[in-house]
mmCIF file of C-alpha atoms and ligand atoms in Angstrom:
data_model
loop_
_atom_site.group_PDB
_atom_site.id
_atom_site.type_symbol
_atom_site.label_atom_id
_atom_site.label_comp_id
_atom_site.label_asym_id
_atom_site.label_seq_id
_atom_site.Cartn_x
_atom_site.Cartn_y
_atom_site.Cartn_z
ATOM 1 C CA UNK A 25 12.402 -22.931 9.979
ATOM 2 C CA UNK A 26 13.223 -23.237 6.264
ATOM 3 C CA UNK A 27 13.955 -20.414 4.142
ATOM 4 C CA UNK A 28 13.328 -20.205 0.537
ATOM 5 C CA UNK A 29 14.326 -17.152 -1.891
ATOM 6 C CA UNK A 30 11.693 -16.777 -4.674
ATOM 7 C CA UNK A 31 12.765 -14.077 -6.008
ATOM 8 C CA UNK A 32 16.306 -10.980 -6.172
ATOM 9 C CA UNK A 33 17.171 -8.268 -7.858
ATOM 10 C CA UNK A 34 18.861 -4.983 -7.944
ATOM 11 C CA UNK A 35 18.248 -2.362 -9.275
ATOM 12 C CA UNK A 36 18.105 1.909 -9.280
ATOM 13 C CA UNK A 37 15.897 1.867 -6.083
ATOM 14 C CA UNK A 38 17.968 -1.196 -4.224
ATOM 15 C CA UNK A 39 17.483 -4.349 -3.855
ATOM 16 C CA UNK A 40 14.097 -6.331 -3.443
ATOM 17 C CA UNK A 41 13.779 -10.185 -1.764
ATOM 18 C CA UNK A 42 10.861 -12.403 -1.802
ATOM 19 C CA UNK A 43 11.029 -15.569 -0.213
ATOM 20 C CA UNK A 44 9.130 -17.975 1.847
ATOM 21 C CA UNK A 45 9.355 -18.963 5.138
ATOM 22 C CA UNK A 46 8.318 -22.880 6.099
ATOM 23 C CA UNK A 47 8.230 -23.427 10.283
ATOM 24 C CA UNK A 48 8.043 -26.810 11.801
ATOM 25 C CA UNK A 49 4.357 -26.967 11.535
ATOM 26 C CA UNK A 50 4.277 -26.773 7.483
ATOM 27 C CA UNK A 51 2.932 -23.274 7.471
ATOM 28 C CA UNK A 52 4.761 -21.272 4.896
ATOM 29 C CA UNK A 53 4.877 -17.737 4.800
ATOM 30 C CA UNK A 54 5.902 -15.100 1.835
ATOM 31 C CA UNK A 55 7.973 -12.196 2.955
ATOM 32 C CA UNK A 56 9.167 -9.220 1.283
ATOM 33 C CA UNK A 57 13.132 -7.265 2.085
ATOM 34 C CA UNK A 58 13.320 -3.964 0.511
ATOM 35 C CA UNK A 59 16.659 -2.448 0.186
ATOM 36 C CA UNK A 60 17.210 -4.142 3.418
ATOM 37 C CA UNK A 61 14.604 -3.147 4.843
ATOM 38 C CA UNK A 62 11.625 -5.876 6.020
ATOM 39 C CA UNK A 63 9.063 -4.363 4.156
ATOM 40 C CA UNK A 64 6.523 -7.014 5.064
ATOM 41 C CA UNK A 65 5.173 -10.552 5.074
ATOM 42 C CA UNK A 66 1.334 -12.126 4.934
ATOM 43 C CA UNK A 67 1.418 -13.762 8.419
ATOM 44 C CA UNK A 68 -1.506 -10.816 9.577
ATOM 45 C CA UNK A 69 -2.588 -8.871 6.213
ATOM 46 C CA UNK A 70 -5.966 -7.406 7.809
ATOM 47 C CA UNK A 71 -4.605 -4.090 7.948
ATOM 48 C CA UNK A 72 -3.644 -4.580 4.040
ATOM 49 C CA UNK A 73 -6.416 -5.082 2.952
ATOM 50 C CA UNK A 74 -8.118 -2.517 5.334
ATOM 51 C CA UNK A 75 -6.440 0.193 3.449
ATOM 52 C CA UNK A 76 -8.736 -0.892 0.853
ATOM 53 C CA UNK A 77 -12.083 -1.538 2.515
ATOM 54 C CA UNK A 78 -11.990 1.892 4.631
ATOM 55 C CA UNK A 79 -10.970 3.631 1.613
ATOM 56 C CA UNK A 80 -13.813 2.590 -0.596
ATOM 57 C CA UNK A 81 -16.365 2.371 2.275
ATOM 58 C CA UNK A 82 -16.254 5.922 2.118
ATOM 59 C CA UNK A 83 -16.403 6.084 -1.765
ATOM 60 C CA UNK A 84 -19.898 6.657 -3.090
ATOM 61 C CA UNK A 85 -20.960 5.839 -6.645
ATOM 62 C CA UNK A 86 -19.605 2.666 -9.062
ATOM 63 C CA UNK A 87 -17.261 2.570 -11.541
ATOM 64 C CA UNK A 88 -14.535 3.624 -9.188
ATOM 65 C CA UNK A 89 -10.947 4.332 -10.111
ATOM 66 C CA UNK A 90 -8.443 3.138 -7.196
ATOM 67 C CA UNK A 91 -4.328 4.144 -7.341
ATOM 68 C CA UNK A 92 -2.647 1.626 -4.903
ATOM 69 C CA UNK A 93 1.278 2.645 -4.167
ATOM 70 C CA UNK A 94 3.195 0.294 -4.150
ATOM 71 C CA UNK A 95 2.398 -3.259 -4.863
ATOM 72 C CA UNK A 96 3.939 -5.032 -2.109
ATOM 73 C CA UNK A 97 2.643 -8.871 -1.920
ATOM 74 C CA UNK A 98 -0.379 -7.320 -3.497
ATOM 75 C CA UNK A 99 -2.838 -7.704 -0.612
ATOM 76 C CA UNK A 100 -4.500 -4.225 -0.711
ATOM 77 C CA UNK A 101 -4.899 -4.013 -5.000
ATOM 78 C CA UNK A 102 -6.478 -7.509 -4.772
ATOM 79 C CA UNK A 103 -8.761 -6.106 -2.067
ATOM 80 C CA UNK A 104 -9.746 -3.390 -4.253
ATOM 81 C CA UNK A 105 -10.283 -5.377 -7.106
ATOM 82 C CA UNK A 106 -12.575 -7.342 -4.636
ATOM 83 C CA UNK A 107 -15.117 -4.736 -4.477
ATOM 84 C CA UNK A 108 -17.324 -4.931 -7.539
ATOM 85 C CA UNK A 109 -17.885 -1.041 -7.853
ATOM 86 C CA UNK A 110 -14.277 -0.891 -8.875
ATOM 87 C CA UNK A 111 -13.714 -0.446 -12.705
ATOM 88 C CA UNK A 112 -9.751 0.214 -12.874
ATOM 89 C CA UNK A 113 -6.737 -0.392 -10.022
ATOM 90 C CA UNK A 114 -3.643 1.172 -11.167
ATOM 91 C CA UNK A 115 -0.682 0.555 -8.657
ATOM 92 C CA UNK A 116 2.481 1.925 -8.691
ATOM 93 C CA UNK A 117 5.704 0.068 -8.058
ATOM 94 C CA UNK A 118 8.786 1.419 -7.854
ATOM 95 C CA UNK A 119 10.577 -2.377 -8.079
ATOM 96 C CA UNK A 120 9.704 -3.439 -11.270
ATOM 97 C CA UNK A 121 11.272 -7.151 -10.299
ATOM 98 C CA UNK A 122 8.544 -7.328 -8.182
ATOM 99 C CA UNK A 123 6.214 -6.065 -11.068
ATOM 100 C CA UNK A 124 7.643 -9.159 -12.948
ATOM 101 C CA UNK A 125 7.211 -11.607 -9.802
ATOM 102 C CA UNK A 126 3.390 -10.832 -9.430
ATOM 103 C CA UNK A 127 3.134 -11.352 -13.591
ATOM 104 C CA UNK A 128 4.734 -15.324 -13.249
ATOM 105 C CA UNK A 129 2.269 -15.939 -10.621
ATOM 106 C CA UNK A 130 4.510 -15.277 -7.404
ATOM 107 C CA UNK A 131 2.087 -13.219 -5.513
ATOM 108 C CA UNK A 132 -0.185 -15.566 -4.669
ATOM 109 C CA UNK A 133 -2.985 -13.043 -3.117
ATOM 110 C CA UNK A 134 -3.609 -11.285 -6.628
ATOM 111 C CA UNK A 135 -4.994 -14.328 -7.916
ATOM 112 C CA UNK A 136 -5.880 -14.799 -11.754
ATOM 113 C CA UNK A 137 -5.180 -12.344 -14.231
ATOM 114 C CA UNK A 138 -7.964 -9.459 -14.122
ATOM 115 C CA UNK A 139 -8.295 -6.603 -16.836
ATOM 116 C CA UNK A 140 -8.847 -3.930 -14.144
ATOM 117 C CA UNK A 141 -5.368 -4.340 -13.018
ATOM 118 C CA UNK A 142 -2.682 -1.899 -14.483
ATOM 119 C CA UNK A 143 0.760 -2.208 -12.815
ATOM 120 C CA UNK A 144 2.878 0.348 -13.406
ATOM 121 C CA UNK A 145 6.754 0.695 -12.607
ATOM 122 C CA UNK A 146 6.869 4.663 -11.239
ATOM 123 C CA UNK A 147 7.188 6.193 -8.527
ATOM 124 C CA UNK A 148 3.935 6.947 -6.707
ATOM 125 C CA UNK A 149 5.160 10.608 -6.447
ATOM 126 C CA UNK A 150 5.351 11.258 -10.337
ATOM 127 C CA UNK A 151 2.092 9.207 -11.026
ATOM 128 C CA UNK A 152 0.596 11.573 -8.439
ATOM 129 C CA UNK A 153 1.496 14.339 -9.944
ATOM 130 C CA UNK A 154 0.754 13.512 -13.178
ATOM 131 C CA UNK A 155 -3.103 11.791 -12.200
ATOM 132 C CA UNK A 156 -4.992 15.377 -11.081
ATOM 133 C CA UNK A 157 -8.608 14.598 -10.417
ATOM 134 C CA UNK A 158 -7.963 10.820 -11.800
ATOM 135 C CA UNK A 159 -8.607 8.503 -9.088
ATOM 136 C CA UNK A 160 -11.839 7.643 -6.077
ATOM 137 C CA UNK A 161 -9.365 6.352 -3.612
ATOM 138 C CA UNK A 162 -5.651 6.598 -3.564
ATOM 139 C CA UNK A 163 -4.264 4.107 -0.886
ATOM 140 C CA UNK A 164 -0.550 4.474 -0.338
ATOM 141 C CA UNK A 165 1.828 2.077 1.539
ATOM 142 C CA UNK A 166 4.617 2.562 0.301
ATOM 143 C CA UNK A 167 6.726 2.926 3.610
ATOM 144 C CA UNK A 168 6.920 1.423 7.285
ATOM 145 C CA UNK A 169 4.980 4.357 7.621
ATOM 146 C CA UNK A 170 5.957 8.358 7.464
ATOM 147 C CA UNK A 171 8.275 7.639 11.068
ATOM 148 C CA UNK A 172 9.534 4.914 9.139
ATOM 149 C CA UNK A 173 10.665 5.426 5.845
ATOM 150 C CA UNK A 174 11.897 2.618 3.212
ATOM 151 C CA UNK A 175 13.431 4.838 0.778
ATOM 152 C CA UNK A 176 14.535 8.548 2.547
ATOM 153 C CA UNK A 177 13.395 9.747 -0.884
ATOM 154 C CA UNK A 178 9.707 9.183 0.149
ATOM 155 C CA UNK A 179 10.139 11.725 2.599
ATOM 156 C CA UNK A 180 8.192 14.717 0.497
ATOM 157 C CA UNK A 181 4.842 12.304 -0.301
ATOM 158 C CA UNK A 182 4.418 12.719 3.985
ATOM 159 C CA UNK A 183 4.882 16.805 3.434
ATOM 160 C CA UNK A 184 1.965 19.199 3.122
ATOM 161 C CA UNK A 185 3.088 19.537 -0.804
ATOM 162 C CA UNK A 186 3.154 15.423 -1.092
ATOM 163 C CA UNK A 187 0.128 15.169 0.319
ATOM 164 C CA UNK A 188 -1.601 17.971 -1.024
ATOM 165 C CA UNK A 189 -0.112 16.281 -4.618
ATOM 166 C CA UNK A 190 -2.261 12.598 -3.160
ATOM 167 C CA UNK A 191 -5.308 14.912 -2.424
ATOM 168 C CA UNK A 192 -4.955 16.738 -5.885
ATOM 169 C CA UNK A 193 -4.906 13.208 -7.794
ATOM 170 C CA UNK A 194 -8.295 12.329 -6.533
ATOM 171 C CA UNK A 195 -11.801 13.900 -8.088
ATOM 172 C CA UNK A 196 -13.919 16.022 -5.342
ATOM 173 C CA UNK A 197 -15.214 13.607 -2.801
ATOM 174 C CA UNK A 198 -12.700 11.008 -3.565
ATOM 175 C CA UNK A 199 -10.685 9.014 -0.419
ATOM 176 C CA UNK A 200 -6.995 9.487 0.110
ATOM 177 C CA UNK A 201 -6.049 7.050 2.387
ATOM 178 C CA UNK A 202 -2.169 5.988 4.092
ATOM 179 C CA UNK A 203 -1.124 3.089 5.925
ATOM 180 C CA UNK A 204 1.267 3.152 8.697
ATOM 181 C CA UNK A 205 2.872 0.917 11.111
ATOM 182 C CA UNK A 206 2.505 2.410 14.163
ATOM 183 C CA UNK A 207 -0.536 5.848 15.028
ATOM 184 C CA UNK A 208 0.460 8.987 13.360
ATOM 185 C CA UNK A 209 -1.495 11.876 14.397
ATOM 186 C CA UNK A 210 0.867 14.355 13.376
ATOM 187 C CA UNK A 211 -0.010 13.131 9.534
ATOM 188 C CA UNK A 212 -3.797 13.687 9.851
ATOM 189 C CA UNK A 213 -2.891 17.193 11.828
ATOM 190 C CA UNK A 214 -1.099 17.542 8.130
ATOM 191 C CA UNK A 215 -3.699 16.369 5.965
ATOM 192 C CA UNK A 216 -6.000 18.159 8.142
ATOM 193 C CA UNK A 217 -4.223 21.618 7.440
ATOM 194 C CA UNK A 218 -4.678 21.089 4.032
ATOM 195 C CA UNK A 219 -7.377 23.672 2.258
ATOM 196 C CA UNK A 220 -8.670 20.863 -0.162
ATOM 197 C CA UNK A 221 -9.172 18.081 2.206
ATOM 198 C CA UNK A 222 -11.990 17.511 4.857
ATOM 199 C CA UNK A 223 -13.198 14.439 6.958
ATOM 200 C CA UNK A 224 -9.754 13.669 8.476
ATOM 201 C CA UNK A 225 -9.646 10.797 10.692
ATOM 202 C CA UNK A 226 -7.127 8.361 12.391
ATOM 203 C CA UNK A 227 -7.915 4.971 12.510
ATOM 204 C CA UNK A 228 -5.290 2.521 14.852
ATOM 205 C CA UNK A 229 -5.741 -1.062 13.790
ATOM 206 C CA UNK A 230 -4.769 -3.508 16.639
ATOM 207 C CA UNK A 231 -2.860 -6.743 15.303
ATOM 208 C CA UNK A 232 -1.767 -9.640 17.448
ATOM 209 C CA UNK A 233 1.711 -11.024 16.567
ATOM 210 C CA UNK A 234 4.265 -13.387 18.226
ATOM 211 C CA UNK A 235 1.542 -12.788 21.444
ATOM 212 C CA UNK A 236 1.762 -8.892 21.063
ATOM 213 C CA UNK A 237 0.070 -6.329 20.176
ATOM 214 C CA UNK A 238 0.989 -4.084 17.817
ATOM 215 C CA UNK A 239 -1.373 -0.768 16.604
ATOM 216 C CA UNK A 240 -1.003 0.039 13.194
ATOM 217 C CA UNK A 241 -2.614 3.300 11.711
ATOM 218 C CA UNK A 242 -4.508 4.303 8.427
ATOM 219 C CA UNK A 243 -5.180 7.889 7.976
ATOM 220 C CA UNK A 244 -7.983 8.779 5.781
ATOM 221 C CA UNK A 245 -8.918 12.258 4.211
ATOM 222 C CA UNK A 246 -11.535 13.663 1.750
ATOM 223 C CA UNK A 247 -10.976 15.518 -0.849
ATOM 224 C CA UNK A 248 -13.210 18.578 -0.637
ATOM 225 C CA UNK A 249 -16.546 19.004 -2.732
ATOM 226 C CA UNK A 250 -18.704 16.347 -3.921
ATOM 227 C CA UNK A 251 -18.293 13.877 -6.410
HETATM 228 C C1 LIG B 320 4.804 -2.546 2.460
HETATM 229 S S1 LIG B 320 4.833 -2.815 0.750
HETATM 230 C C2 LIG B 320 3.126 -2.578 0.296
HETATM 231 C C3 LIG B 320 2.238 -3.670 0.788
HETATM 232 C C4 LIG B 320 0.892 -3.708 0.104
HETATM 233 N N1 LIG B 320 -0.009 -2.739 0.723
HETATM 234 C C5 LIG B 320 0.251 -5.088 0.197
HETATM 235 O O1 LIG B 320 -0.931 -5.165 0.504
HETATM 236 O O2 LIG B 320 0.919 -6.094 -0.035
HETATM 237 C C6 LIG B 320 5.570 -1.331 0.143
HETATM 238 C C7 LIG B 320 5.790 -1.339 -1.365
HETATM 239 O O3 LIG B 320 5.998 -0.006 -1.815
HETATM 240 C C8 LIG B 320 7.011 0.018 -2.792
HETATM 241 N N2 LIG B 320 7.523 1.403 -2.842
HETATM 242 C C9 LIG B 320 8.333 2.027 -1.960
HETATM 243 N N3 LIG B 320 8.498 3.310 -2.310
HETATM 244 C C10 LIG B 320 7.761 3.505 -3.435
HETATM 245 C C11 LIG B 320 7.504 4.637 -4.262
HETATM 246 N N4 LIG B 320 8.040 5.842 -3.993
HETATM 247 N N5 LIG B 320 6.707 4.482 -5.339
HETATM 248 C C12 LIG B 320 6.139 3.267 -5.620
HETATM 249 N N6 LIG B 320 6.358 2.162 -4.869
HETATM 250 C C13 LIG B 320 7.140 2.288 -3.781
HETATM 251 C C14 LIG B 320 7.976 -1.043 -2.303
HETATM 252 O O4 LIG B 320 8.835 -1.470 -3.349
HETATM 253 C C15 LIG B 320 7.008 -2.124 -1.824
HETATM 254 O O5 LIG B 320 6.651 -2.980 -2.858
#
């Protein structure tokens, strides 16, 4: 196995890697190192881009408005951007070397340039807070998961005030939905606490890796009335 670095820098929130793996058979791989942390790579991105789909699946009407946090290797804004009833993706990334990768071309799964796309380097937290009633869906994966933080200072968005702030940012009816690496039914016992969200579920995602299985998790919530 080969490895090539595409991309480092450091900055206020760490220090972000991208490179690319080549193994023996050719097959290359991008992977992503966040503050030291293996934030990802695109060897299985179905639960990615699932983020995406099961968010909007439950979105009703066109001209939707998505939030993705964070960018990542871009897999669940290009899914997002995929759906034609989507009129606007904003994602926010707290890296903004990775904001600069993905605008020379080095995220591969966004594809061409498209003027629904807004990338935006903030903290998902303060765009929250400052988006109330902006957004359909707001898909955040911006962590390992809440068990499994990158950044301790994530902590709050997994709290009944975070997440009441993600269910706040949506308009009535919209679709919060959050990504995690392994099932967290303590988050939609959270969410489902919450007086403005309904329609709480759990969904674990099996993935087969390395000839294992792993179970990842996407919580989804509602925010309450109708759009
Ligand atoms: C696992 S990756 C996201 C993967 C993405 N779903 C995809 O499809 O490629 C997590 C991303 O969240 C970013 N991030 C972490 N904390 C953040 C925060 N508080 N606000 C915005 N972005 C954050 C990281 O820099 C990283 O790019």
């Amino acid at each position: 196995m080969t490895v090539t670095e595409l991309g480092r820098a450091s900055g206020p929130h760490g220090e972000v890697v991208l490179r690319r793996r080549t193994v023996e058979d050719g097959s290359t791989h991008l992977e992503l190192i966040v503050d030291g942390v293996f934030a990802m790579d695109d060897v299985d991105t179905s639960t990615e881009r699932a983020l995406a789909t099961e968010a909007l699946a439950r979105c009703t009407g066109d001209r939707l408005r998505v939030l993705v946090g964070g960018l990542g290797l871009g897999w669940t804004a290009a899914t997002a951007l995929a759906d034609p009833r989507v009129a606007a993706v904003d994602v926010a990334e707290l890296q903004g070397a990775l904001v600069r990768w993905a605008g020379r071309g080095l995220l591969p799964a966004l594809g061409g340039a498209d003027r629904r796309l807004r990338l935006h380097v903030t903290d998902v937290a303060d765009h929250l807070a400052g988006s109330p009633g902006r957004y359909d869906a707001v898909l955040l994966d911006v962590d390992n998961g809440p068990a499994f933080l990158v950044h301790r200072t994530n902590a709050p968005l997994y709290e009944e005030a975070g997440l009441a702030t993600a269910v706040a940012a949506l308009r009535p009816g919209g679709v919060l939905a959050v990504w995690a690496s392994d099932p967290v039914p303590e988050l939609a016992d959270r969410l489902g606490g919450l007086p403005g969200a309904a329609d709480v579920e759990h969904l674990v995602l099996p993935v087969q890796r390395d000839g294992r299985r792993f179970d990842h998790a996407i919580t989804v919530a509602r925010r309450a009335g109708s759009s």
